[in-house]
Each structure stands twice: as structure tokens, then as C-alpha cells.
PDB file of C-alpha atoms in Angstrom:
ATOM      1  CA  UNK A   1      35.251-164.534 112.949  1.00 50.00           C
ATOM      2  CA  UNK A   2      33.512-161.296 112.361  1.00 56.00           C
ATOM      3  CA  UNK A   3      34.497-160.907 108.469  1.00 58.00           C
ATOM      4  CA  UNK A   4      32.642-164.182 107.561  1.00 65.00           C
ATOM      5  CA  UNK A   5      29.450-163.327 109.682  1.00 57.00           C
ATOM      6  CA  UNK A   6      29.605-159.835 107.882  1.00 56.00           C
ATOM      7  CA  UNK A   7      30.410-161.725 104.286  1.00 58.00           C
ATOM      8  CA  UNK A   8      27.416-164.464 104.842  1.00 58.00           C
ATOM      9  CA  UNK A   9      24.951-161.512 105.700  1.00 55.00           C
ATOM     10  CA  UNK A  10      25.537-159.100 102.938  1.00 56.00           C
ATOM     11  CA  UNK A  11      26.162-162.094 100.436  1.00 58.00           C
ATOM     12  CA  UNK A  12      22.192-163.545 101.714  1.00 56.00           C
ATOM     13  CA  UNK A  13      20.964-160.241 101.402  1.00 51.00           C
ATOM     14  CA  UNK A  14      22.145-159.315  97.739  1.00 52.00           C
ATOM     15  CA  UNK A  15      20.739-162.894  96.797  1.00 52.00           C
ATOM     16  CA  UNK A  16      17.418-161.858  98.384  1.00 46.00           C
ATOM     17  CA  UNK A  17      17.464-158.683  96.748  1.00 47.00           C
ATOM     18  CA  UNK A  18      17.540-159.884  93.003  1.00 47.00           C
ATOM     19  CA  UNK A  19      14.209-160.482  93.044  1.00 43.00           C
ATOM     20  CA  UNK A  20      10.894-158.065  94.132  1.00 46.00           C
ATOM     21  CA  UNK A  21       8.197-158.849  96.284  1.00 54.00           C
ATOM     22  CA  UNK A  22       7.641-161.978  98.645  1.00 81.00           C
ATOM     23  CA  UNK A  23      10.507-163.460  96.154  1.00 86.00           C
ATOM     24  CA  UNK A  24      12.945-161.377  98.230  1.00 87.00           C
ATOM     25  CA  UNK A  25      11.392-162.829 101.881  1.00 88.00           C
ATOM     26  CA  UNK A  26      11.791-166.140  99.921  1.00 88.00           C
ATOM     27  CA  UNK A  27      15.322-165.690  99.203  1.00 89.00           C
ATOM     28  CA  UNK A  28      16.805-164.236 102.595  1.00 90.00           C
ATOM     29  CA  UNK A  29      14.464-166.753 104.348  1.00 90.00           C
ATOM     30  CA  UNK A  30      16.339-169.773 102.399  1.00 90.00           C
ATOM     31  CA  UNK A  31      19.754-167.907 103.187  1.00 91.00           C
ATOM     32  CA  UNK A  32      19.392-167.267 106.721  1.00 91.00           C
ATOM     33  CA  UNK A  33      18.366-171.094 106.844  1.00 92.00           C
ATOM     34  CA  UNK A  34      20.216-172.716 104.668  1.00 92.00           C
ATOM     35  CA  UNK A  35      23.150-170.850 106.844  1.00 92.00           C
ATOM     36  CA  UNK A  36      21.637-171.960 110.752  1.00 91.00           C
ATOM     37  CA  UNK A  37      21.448-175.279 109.075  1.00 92.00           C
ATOM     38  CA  UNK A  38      24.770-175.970 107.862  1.00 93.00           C
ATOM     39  CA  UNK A  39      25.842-174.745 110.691  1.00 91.00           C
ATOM     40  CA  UNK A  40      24.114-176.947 113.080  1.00 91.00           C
ATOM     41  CA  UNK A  41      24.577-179.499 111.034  1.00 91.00           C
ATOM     42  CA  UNK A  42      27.868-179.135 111.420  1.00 90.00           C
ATOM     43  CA  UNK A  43      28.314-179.311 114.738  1.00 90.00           C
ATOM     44  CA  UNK A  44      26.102-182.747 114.794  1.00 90.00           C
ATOM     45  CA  UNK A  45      27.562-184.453 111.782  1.00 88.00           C
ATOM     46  CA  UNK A  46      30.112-183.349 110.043  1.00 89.00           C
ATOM     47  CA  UNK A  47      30.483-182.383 106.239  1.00 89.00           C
ATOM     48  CA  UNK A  48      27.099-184.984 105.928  1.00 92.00           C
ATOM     49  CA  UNK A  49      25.336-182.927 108.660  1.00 93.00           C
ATOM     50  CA  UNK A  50      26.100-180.019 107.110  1.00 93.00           C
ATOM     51  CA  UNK A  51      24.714-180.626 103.960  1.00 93.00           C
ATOM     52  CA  UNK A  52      21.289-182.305 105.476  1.00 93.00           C
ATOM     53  CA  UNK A  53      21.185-179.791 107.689  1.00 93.00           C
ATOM     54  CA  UNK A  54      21.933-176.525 105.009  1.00 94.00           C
ATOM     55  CA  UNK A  55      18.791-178.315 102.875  1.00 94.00           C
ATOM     56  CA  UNK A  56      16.539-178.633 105.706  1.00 93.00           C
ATOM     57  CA  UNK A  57      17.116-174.874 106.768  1.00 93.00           C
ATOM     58  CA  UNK A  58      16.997-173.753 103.139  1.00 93.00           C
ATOM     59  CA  UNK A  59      13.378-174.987 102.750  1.00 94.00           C
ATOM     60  CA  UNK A  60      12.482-173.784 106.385  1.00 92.00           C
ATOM     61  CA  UNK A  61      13.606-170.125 105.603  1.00 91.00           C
ATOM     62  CA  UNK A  62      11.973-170.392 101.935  1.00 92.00           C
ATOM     63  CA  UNK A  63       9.158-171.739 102.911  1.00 91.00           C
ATOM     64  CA  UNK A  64       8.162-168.925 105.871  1.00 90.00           C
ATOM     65  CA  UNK A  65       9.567-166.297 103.083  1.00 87.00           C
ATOM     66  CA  UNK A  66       7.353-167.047 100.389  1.00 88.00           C
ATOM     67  CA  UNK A  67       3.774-166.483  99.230  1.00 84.00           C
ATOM     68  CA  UNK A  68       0.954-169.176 100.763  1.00 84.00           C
ATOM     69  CA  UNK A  69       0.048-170.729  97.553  1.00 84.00           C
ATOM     70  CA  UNK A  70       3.917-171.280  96.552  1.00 86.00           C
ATOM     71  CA  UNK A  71       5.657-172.588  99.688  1.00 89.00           C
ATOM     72  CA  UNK A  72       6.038-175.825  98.091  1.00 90.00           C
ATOM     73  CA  UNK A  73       7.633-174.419  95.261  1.00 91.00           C
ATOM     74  CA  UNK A  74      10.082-172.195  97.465  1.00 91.00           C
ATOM     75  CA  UNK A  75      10.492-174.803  99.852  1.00 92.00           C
ATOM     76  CA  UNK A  76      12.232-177.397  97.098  1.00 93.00           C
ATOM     77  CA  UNK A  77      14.321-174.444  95.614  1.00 92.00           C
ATOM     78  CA  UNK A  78      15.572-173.360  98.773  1.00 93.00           C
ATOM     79  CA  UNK A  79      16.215-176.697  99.927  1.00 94.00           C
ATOM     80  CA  UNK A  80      18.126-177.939  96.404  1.00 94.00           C
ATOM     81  CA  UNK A  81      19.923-174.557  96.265  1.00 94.00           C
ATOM     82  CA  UNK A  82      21.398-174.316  99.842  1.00 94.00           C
ATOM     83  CA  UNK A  83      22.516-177.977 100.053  1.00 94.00           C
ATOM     84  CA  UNK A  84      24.162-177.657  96.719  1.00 94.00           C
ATOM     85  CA  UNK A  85      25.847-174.369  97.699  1.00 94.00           C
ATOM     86  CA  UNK A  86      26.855-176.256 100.595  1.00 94.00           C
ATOM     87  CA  UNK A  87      28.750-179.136  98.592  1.00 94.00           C
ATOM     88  CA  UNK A  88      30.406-176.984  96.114  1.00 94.00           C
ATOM     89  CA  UNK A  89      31.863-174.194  98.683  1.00 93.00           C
ATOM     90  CA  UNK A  90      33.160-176.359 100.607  1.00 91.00           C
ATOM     91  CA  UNK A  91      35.408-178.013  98.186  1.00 93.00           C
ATOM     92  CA  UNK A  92      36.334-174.258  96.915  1.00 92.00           C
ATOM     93  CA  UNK A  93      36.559-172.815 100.356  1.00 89.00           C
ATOM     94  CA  UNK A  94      36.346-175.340 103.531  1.00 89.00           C
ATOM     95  CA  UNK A  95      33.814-174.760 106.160  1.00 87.00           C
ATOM     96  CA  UNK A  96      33.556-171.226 105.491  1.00 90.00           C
ATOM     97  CA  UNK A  97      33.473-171.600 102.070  1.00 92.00           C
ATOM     98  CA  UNK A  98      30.700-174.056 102.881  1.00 92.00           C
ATOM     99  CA  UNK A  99      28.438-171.239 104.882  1.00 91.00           C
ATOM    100  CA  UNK A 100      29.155-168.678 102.256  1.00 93.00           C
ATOM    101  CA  UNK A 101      27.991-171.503  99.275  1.00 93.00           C
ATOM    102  CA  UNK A 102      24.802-172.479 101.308  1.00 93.00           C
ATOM    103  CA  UNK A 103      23.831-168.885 102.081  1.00 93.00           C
ATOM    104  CA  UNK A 104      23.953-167.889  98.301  1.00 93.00           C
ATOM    105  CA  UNK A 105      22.329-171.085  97.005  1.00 93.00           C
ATOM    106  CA  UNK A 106      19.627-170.935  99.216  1.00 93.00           C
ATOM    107  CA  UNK A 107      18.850-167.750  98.932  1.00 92.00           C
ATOM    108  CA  UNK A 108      18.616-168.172  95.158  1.00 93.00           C
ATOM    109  CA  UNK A 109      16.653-171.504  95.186  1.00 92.00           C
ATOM    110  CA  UNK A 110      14.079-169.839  97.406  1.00 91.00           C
ATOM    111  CA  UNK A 111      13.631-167.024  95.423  1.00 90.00           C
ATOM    112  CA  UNK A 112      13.698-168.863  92.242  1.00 91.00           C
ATOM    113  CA  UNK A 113      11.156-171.122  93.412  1.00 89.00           C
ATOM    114  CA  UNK A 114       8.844-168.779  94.847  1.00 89.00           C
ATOM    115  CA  UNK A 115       8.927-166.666  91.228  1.00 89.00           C
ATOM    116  CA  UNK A 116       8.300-169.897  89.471  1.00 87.00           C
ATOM    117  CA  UNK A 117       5.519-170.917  91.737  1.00 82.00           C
ATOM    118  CA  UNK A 118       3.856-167.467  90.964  1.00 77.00           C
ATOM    119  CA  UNK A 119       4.567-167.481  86.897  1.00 73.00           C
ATOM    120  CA  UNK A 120       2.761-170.936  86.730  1.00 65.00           C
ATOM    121  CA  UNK A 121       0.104-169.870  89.045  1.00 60.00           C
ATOM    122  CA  UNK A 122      -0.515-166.859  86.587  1.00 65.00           C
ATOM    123  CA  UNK A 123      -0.085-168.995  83.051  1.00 60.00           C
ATOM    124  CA  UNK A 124      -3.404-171.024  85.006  1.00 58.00           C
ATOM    125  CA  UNK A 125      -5.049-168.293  85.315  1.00 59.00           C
ATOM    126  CA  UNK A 126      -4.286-166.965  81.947  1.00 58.00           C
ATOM    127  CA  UNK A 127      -5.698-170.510  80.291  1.00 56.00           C
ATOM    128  CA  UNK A 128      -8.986-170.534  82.082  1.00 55.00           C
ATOM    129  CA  UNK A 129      -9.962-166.864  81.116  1.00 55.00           C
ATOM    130  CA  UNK A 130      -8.966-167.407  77.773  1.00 53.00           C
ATOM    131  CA  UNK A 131     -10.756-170.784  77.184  1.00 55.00           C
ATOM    132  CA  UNK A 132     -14.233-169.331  79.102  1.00 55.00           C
ATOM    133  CA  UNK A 133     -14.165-171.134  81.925  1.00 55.00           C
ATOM    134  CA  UNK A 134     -13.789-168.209  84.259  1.00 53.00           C
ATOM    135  CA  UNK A 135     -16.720-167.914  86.247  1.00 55.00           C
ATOM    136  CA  UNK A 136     -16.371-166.094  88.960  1.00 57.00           C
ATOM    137  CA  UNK A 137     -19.010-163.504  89.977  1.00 56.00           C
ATOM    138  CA  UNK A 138     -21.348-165.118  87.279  1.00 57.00           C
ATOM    139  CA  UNK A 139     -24.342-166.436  87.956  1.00 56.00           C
ATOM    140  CA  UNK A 140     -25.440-169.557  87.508  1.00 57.00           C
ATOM    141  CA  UNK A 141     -28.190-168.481  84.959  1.00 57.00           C
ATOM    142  CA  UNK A 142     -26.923-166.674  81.484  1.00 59.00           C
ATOM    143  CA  UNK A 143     -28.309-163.956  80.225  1.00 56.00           C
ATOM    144  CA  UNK A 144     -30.097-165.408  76.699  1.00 58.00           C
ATOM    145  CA  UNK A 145     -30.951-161.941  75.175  1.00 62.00           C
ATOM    146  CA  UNK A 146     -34.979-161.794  76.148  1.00 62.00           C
ATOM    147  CA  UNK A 147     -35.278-159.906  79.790  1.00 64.00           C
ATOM    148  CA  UNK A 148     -37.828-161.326  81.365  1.00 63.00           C
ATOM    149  CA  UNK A 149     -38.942-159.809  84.448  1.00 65.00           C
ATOM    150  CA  UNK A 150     -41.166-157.303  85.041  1.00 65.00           C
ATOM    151  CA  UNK A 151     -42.523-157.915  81.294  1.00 61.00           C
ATOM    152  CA  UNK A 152     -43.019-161.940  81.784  1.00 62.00           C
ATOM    153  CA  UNK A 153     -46.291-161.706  80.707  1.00 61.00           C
ATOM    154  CA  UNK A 154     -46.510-159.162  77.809  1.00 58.00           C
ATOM    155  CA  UNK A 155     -48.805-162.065  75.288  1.00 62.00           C
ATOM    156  CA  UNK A 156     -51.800-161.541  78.303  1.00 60.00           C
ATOM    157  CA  UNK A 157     -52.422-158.062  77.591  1.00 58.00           C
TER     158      UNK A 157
END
């Protein structure tokens, strides 16, 4: 029982690892879950339990991985990923199979979903600055060209 543990660990890892930056907490986070899930799912329902349970932990573990304003993002990929790993190892590889599937699919989904999350975040960004609607540390009142001030009333003299 040792070699899978070892397998699932290194195999959530590597998946976590393809990506930089809260991606990779995204991606072991949905691997370690999706894993815990399947497994408790497994012991409370089945093949069904398994896969319910690999989704929910998938979107836990992606979900505490990722960056605030994309948990939603991570969450979904994480969950999709590790309950479709799920399905597909275990009809390649039984139960086992099952862990190893949810571990890599979750850990992708998270990731993926936490770097798509960010890349649409930016491309907002991108439109208001380029459009002029950026106005952060503006005031409220534009500069026209005539300083005022000090010289407001320069017809009096």
C-alpha cells in the first residue's frame, strides 16, 4: 500500500508544479482533495461516492490553493478535473487507478482554473486602461491647461 501513496504524491505534485505561482497551491490543493475525497467517498458510497466525493475535494483543495479573486474559477476546474480523473482511472486502473486519475485531474483543473481566472482578470484590466477609463489616483477635477491658483486673479492688477 505504500507504492500507491508514494505514486499519488509525486504524481499531485508534478501536476502542481506545471504551473508558477499561486497556480501551483491551486493545483496540489485540488490533488490532495480531489484524492481525500475519492477516498472518503469511497468508503461512504461506492464508485458514485467516489466520484461526488473526488469533485467536492477537488474544489475544496483548489479553492484554499488559489488566489482570492479566482477561487471560483479554481474551484470549478478542480472540481471538473478531479471527478473526471476519477471516472476515467477507474475504468483504466480500478480503485487505485481511480485515486491516481483524481489526483492528476484535480490538480490540473485547479491550476488551470486559477491561471485562467488570472489571464481574464488581466485582459479587464488591459481594456479599461486602453479605453480611458482608468481612474485611479485621479482626481475628480482635470487639469484643463490654465493653472489657476495662486494667479486666480491676474485681470485685477
Amino acid at each position: 500500500m505504500k507504492f500507491p501513496s508514494i505514486l499519488l504524491l509525486t504524481l499531485g505534485l508534478v501536476t502542481g508544479a506545471a504551473s508558477a505561482g499561486s497556480n501551483t497551491e491551486a493545483g496540489v490543493g485540488g490533488a490532495l482533495g480531489g484524492v481525500l475525497g475519492a477516498v472518503v467517498g469511497q468508503q461512504l458510497g461506492g464508485s458514485t461516492g467516489s466520484t461526488i466525493g473526488a469533485g467536492l475535494g477537488g474544489a475544496a483543495g483548489s479553492a484554499v490553493g488559489a488566489d482570492k479573486r479566482n477561487r471560483g474559477q479554481a474551484a470549478i476546474g478542480g472540481a471538473l478535473g478531479a471527478a473526471g480523473g476519477n471516472v476515467v482511472g477507474r475504468t483504466v486502473g480500478g480503485s487505485t487507478g481511480g485515486l491516481v486519475g483524481a489526483a492528476t485531474g484535480g490538480g490540473a483543473g485547479g491550476a488551470l482554473g486559477n491561471y485562467m481566472g488570472t489571464s481574464a482578470d488581466r485582459d479587464d484590466r488591459d481594456d479599461r486602461r486602453y479605453r480611458g477609463h482608468d481612474n485611479r489616483g485621479k482626481s475628480k477635477h482635470r487639469d484643463r491647461g490654465r493653472h489657476v491658483g495662486h494667479n486666480k486673479h491676474w485681470r485685477d492688477r
